[in-house]
Short mmCIF file of C-alpha atoms in Angstrom, two decimals:
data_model
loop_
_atom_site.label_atom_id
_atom_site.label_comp_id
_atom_site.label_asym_id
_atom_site.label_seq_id
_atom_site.Cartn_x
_atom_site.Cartn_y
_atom_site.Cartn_z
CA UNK A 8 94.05 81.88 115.34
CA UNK A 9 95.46 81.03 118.73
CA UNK A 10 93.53 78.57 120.20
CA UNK A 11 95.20 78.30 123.38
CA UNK A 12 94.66 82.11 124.15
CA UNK A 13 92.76 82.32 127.53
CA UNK A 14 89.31 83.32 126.87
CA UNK A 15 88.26 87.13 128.06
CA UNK A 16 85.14 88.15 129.61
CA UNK A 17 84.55 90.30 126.94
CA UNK A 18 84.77 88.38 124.34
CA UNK A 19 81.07 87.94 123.62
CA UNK A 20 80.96 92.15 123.00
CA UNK A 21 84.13 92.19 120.97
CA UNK A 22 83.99 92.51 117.42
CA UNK A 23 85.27 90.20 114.91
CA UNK A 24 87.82 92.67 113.64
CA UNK A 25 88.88 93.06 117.76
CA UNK A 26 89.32 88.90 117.94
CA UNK A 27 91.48 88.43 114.82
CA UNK A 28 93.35 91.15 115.29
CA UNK A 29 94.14 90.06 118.92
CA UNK A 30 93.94 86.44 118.73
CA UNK A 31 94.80 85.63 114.72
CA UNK A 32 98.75 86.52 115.19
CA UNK A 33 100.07 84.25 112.41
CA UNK A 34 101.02 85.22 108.55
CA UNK A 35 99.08 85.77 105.46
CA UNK A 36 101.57 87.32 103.45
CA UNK A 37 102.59 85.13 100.57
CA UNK A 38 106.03 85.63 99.76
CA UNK A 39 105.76 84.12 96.19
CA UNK A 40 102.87 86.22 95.37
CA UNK A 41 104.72 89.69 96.36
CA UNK A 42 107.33 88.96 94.12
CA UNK A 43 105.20 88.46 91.81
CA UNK A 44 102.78 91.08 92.12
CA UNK A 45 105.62 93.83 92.65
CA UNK A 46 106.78 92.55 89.25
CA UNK A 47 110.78 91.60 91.01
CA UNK A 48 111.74 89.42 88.25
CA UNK A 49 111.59 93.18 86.12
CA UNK A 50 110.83 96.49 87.58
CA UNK A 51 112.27 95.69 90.39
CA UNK A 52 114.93 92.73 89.89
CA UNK A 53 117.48 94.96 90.77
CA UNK A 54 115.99 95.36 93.96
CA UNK A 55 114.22 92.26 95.15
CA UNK A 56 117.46 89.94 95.94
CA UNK A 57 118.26 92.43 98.91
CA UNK A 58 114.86 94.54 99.99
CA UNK A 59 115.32 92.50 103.00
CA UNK A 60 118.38 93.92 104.05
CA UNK A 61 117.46 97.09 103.46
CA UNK A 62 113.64 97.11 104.01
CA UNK A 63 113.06 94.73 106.34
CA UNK A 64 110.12 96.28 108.10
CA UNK A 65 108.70 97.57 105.04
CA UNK A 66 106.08 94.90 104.63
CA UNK A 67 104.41 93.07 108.07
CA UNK A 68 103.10 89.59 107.78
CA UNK A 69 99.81 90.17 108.80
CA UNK A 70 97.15 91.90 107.85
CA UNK A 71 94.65 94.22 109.78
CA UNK A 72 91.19 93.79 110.44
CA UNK A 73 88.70 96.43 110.16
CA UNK A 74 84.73 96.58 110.62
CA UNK A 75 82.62 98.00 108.24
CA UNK A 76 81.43 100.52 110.32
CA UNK A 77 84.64 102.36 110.75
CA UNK A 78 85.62 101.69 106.86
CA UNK A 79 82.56 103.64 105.92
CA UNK A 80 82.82 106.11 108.62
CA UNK A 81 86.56 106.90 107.08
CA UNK A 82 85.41 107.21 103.50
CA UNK A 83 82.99 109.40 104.92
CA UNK A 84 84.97 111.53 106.78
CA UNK A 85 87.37 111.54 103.52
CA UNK A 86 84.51 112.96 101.35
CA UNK A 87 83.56 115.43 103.85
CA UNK A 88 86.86 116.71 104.61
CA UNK A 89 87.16 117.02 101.03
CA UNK A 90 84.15 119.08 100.07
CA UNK A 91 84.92 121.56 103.33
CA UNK A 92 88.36 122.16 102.17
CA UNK A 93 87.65 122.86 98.59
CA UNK A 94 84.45 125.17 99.19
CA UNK A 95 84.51 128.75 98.02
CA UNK A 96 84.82 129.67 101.91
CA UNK A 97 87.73 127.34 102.79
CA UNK A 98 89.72 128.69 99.79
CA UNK A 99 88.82 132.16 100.71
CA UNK A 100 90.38 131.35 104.45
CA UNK A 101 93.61 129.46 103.23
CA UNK A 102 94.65 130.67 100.04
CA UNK A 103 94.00 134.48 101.63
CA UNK A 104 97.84 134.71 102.44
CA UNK A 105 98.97 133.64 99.10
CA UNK A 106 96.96 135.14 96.14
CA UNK A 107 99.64 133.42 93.35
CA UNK A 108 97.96 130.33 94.82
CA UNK A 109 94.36 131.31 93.85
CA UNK A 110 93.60 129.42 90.66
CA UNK A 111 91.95 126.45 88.95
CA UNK A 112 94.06 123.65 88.04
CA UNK A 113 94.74 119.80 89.27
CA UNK A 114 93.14 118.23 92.81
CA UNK A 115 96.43 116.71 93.79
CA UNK A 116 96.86 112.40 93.43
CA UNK A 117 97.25 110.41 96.21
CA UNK A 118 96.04 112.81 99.19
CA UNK A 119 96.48 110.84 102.12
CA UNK A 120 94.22 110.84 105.31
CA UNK A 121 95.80 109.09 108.33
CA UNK A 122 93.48 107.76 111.25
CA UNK A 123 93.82 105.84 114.66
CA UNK A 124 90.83 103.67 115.56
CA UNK A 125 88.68 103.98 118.84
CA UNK A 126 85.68 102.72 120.55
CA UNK A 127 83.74 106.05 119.49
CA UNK A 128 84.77 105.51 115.56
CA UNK A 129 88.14 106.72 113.34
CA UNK A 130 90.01 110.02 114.71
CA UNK A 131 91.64 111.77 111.96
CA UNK A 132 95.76 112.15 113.05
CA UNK A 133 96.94 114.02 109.61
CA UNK A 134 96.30 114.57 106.22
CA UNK A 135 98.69 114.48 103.53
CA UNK A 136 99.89 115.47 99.99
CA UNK A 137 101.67 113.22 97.89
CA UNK A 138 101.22 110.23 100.61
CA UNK A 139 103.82 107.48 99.16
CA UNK A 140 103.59 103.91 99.28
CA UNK A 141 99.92 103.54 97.31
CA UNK A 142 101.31 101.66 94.69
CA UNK A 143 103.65 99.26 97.46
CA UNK A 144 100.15 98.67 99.47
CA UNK A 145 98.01 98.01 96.31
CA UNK A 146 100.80 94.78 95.59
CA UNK A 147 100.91 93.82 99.46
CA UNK A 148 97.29 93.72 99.51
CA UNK A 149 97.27 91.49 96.44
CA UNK A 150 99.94 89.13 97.77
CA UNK A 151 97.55 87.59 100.98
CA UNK A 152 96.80 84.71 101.50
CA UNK A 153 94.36 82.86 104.41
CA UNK A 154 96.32 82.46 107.65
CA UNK A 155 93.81 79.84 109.54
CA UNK A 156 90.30 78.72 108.92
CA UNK A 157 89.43 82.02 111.30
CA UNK A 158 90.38 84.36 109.03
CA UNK A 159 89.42 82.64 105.75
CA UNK A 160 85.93 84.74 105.58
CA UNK A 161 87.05 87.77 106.65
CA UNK A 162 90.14 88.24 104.30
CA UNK A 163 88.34 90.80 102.12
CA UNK A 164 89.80 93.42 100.39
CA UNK A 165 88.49 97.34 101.91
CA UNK A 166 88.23 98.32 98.69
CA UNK A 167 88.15 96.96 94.87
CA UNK A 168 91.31 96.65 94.09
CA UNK A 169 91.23 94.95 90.44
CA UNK A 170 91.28 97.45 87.78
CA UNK A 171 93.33 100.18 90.43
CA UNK A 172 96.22 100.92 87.95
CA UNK A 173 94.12 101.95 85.44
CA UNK A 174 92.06 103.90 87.89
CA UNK A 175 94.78 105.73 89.34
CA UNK A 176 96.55 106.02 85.16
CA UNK A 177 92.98 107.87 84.46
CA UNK A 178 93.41 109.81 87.55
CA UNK A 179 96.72 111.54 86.35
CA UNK A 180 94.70 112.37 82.99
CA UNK A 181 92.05 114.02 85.24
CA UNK A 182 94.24 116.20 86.47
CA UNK A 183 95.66 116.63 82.89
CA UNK A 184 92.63 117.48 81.50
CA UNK A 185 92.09 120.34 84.47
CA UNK A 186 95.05 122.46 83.01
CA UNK A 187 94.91 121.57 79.59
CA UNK A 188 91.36 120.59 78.85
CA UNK A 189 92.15 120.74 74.94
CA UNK A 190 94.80 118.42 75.02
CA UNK A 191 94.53 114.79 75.28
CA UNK A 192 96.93 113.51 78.29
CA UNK A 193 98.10 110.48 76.11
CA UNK A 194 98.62 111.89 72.37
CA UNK A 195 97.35 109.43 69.21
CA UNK A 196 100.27 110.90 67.57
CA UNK A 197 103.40 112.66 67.87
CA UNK A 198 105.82 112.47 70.80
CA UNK A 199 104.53 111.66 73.71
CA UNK A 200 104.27 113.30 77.26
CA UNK A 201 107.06 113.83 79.53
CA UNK A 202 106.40 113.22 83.04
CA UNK A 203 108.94 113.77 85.75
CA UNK A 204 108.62 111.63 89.33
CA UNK A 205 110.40 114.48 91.26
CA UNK A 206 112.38 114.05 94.64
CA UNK A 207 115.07 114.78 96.42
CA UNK A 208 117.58 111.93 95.75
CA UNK A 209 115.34 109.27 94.80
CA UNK A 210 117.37 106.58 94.99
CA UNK A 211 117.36 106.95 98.38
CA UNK A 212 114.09 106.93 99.57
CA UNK A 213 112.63 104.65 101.73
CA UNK A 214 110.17 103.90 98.88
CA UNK A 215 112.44 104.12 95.60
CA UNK A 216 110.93 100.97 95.22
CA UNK A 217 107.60 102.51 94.22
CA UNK A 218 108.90 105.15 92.08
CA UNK A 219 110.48 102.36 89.92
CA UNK A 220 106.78 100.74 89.43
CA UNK A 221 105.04 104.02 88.70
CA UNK A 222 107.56 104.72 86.05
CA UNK A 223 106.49 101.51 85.19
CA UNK A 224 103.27 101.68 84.60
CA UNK A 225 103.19 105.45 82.91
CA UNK A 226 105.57 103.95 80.30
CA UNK A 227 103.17 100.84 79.41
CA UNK A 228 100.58 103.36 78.76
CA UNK A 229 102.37 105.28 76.46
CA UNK A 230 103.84 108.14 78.76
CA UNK A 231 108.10 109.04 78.68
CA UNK A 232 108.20 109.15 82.87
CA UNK A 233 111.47 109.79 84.05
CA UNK A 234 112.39 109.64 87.82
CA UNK A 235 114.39 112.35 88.51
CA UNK A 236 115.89 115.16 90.89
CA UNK A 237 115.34 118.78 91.26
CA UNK A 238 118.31 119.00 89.85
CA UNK A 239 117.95 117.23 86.91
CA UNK A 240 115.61 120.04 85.36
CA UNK A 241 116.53 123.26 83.81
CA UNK A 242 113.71 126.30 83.47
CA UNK A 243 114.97 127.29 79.45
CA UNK A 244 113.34 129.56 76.96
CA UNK A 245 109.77 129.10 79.33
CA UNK A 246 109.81 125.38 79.67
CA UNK A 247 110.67 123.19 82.10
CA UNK A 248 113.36 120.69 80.28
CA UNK A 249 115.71 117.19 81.30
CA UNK A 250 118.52 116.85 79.04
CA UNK A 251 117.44 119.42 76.38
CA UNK A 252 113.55 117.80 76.41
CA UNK A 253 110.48 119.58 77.94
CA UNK A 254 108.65 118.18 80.85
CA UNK A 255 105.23 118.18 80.10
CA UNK A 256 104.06 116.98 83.92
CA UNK A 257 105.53 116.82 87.13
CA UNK A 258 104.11 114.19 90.13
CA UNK A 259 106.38 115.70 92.83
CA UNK A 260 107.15 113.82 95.66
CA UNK A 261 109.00 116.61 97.42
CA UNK A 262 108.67 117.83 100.85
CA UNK A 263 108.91 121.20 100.01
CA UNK A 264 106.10 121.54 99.63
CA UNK A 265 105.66 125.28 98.33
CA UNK A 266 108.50 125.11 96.54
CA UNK A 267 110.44 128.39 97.77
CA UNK A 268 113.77 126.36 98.51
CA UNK A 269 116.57 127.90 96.04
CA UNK A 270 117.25 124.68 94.44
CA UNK A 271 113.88 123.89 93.82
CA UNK A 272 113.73 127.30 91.59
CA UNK A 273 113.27 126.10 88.11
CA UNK A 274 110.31 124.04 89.78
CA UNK A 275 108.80 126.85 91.02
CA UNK A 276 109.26 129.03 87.79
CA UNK A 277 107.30 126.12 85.91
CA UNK A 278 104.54 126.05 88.50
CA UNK A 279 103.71 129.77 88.44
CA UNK A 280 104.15 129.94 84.86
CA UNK A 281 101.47 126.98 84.17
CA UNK A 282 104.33 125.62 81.69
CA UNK A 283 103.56 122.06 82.74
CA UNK A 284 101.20 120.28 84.84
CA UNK A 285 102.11 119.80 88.34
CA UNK A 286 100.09 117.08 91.07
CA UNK A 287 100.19 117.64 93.62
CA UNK A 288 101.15 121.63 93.99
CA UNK A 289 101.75 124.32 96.39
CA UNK A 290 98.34 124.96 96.15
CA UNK A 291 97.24 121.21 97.33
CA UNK A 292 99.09 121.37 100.12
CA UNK A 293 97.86 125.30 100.90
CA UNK A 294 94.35 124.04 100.74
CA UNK A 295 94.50 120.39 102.90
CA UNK A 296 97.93 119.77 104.39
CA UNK A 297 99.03 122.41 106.38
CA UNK A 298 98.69 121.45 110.23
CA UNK A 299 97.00 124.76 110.72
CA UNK A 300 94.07 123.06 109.33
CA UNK A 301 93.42 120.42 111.87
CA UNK A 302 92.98 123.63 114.68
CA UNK A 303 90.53 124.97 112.07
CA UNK A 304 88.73 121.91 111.68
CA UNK A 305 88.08 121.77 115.33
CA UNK A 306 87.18 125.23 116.13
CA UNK A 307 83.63 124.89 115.59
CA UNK A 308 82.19 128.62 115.95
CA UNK A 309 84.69 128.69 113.01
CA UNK A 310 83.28 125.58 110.99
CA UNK A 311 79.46 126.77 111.82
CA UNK A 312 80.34 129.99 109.26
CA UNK A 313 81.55 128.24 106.76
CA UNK A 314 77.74 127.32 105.67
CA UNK A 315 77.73 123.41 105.63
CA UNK A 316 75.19 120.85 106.28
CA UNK A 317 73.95 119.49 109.70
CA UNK A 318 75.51 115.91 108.80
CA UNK A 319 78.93 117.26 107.63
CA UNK A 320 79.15 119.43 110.85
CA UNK A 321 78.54 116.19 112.63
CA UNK A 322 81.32 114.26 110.82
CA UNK A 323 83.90 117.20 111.58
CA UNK A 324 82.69 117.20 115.25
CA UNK A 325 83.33 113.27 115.62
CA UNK A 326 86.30 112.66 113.47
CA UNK A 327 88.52 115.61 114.12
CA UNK A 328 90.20 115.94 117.55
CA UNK A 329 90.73 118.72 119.58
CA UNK A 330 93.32 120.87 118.37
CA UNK A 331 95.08 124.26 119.09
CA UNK A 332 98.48 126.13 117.80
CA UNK A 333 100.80 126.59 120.40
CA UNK A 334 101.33 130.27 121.17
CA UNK A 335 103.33 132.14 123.87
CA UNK A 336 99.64 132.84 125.55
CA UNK A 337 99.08 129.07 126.08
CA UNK A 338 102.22 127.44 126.47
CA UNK A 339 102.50 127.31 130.03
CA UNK A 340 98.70 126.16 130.33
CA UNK A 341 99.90 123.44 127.10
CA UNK A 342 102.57 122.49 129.19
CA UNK A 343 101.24 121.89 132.43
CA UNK A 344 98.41 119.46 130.41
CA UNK A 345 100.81 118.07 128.03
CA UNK A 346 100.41 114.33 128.63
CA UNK A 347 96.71 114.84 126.84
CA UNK A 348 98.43 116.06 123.52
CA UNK A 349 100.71 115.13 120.19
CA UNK A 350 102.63 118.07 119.55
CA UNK A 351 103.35 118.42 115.79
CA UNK A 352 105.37 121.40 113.87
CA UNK A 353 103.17 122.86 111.45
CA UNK A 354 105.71 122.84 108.72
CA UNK A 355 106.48 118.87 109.43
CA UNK A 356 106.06 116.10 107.80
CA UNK A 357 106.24 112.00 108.50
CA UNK A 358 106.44 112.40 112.15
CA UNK A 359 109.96 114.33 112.11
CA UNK A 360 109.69 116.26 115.29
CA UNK A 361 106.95 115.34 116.72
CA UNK A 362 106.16 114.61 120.32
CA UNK A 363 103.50 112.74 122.24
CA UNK A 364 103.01 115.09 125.60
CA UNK A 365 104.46 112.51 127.86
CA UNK A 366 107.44 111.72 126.74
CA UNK A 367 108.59 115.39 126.09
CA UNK A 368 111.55 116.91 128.48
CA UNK A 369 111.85 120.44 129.52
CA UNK A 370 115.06 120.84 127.25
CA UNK A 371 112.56 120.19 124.29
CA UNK A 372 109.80 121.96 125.61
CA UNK A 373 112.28 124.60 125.34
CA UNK A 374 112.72 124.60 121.76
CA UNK A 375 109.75 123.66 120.42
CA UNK A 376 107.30 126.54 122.64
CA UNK A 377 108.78 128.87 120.85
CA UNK A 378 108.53 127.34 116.76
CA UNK A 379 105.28 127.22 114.90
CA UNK A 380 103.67 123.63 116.67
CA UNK A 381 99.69 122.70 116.87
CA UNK A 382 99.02 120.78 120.14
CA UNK A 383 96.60 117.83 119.09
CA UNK A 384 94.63 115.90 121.86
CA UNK A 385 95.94 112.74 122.15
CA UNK A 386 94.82 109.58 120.55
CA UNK A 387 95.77 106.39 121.45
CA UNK A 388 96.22 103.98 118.32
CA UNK A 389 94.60 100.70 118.09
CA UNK A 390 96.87 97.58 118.17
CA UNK A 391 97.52 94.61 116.32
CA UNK A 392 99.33 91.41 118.05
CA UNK A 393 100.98 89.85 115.33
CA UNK A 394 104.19 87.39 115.82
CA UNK A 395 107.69 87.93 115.70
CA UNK A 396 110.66 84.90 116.38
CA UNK A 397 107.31 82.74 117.89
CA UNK A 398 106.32 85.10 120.15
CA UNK A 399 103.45 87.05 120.18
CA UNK A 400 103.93 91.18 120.10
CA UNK A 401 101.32 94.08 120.39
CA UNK A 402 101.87 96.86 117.77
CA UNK A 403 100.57 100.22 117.17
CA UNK A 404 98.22 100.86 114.58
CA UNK A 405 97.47 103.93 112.13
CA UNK A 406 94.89 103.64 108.83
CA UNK A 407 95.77 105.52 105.51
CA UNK A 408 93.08 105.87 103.33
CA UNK A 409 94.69 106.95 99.50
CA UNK A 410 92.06 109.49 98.34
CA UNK A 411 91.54 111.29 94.85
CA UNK A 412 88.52 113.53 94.45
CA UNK A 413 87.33 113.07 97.67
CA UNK A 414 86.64 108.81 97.16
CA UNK A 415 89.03 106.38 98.87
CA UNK A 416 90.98 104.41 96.47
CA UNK A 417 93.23 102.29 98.96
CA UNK A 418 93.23 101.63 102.42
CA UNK A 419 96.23 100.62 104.32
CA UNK A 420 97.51 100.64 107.65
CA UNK A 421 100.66 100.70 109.18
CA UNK A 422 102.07 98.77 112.16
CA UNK A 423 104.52 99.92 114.20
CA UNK A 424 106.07 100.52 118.10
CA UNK A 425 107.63 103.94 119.24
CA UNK A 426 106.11 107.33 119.46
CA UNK A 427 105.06 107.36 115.47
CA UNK A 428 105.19 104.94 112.19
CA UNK A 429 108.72 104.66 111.65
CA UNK A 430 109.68 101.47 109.23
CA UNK A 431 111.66 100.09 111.81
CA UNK A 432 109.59 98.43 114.26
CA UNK A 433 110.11 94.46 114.11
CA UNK A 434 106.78 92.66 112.61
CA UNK A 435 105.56 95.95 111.65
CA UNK A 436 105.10 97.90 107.94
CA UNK A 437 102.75 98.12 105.99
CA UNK A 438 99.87 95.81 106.11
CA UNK A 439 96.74 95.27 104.27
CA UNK A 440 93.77 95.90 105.50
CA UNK A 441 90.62 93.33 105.56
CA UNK A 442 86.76 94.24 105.70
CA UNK A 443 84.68 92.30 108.59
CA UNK A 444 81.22 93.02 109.46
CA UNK A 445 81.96 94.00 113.06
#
């Protein structure tokens, strides 16, 4: 805590999580205890002697402090969000396009639901399939440590983090058990399962890192996981194979999200045939990811049809801004009123162009009023002042929450400057978040 920090006349209303997170600026990560907890001296020797020349904003220093009230109200809004967009009535709206997509079969791991914080309670920005860095936060949040005598009794964990590998190990078998109910995920005998951690080039991702530690942990429990490329499989004789073995499960990380690029083919093939198990899947994304969805959520004569209960209707209505697509009818209107809106391409993902209103130019404006975009009213993040080189520096803030099933597993949040969360903002990253009363 800074106790030389000029005392505001506000103050006294302020909230506890408000004060630290403006006034407790100094560290609580424990370097010792991340390299611990991200297992470096194994999984991830190869990469622990250097992450900070190459990652050096993946991690921030200090955590973020969040009240109770808006932790609940998030897991809240996940469990609504998730009930509306897997009802009989929402599948019947977004899966009416695509009919090969209209079948039973896995939830999707790690669906990730991205909020900014206000006065008036959590504003939902995005949600997201195969959200990455679950398994990075999980070991950040582990590696804390008090900062000051301030912080000391609020430096508890949003959720219960203890027993979350095996948690999230029994989540993949859920969605096992969804396609092939007869078959037990991790065999008592015979060879075991294949699974394939699919992306484009992973050894190139931001968070490689993470894709080391899930492979990790599926092989401790008795699974063969394999991080590979799209390129690495083969579709052969009806199965999807690596090096002349069949894949039994995929947990694609890929951006394509339906899968119709060319090289992503024998994917595809292996997804429509049901010849392995794939989470998350075209039909995930369909269902809750598509930016479509947020101008749905908010249209609500739309939402009153769709048969729900007074209190869900109230949770949409509070946690879901104000948004439209962007058509040739409204642009000019969108335009003229474009400081009050995030302008996001409904095919997009992690921010790539994306726009807040204010800082778009009429070269852009351009291009982008005539591609698919939703206009979202715009929400200001909350900040965080943490410190960088001894001084003090005010950073935007976003909350993940890591959902399966509807139920928050993980919260995180993300600090960061610029127009969106982009790993490269000095003192920001990831950062743990802590549970205060207020």
């Amino acid at each position: 805590m800074n106790h030389h920090a000029v005392p505001s006349p506000l103050d006294h209303i302020r909230s506890i999580a408000g004060n630290l997170n403006q006034d407790c600026a100094c560290f609580s990560l424990d370097m010792d205890a991340l390299h611990q907890s991200l297992h470096a001296d194994s999984v991830l020797s190869a990469w622990w002697p250097h992450w900070q020349d190459t990652h050096a904003h993946l991690f921030a220093a200090s955590g973020l402090f969040v009240s109770q009230t808006q932790l609940t109200a998030m897991q809240e809004a996940v469990k609504v969000l998730h009930e509306v967009m897997t009802s009989p009535a929402w599948r019947q709206h977004a899966l009416a396009a695509e009919p090969a997509l209209q079948r039973a079969g896995p939830r999707g791991v790690f669906m990730g639901y991205d909020f900014h914080l206000t006065e008036s309670g959590p504003k939902l920005i995005e949600i997201n399939t195969n959200a990455g860095g679950a398994m990075l936060n999980l070991a950040l949040t582990r590696a804390q440590r008090a900062c000051c005598d301030a912080a000391r009794d609020w430096m508890h964990t949003a959720t219960d983090v203890t027993q979350l590998e095996q948690r999230w190990l029994d989540m993949f078998a859920q969605e096992w058990a969804l396609q092939r109910p007869q078959e037990p995920f991790i065999p008592l005998q015979g060879r075991a399962r294949t699974l394939a951690i699919v992306d484009e080039d992973p050894a190139s991702q931001y968070l490689y890192p993470e894709f080391l530690l899930f492979q990790d942990l599926f092989r401790q429990a008795g699974v063969d996981a394999r991080v590979l490329t799209p390129q690495d499989l083969s579709w052969v004789d009806g199965q999807l194979q690596h090096a002349g073995e069949p894949i039994d499960m995929v947990y694609l990380r890929l951006t394509d999200f339906d899968l119709s690029q060319p090289a992503h083919v024998a994917l595809q093939q292996a997804w429509a045939s049901d010849a392995c198990v794939f989470t998350p899947n075209p039909q995930t994304h369909a269902l809750h990811a598509n930016k479509r969805h947020l101008a749905t959520l908010s249209d609500a004569p739309f939402v009153a049809q769709l048969g729900l209960q007074p209190q869900a209707l109230s949770v949409l209505a509070s946690v879901v801004p104000p948004t439209q697509l962007l058509t040739p009818d409204n642009a000019e209107r969108l335009w003229a009123e474009r400081k009050r809106y995030f302008f996001k391409p409904l095919s997009g993902f992690g921010s790539k162009a994306a726009y807040r209103g204010d800082k778009l130019t009429t070269k852009t404006w351009a291009q982008i009023s005539q591609l698919p975009y939703v206009a979202q009213a715009l929400i200001p993040p909350s900040q965080r002042v943490v410190m960088v080189n001894d001084q003090r520096k005010t950073l935007k803030v976003d909350v993940r929450a890591y959902a399966y099933n509807g139920q928050v597993q993980l919260f995180a949040a993300r600090l960061y400057d610029g127009q969106t969360t982009n790993f490269r903002s000095d003192g920001g990253g990831f950062a743990p978040v802590f549970v205060t009363p207020t």
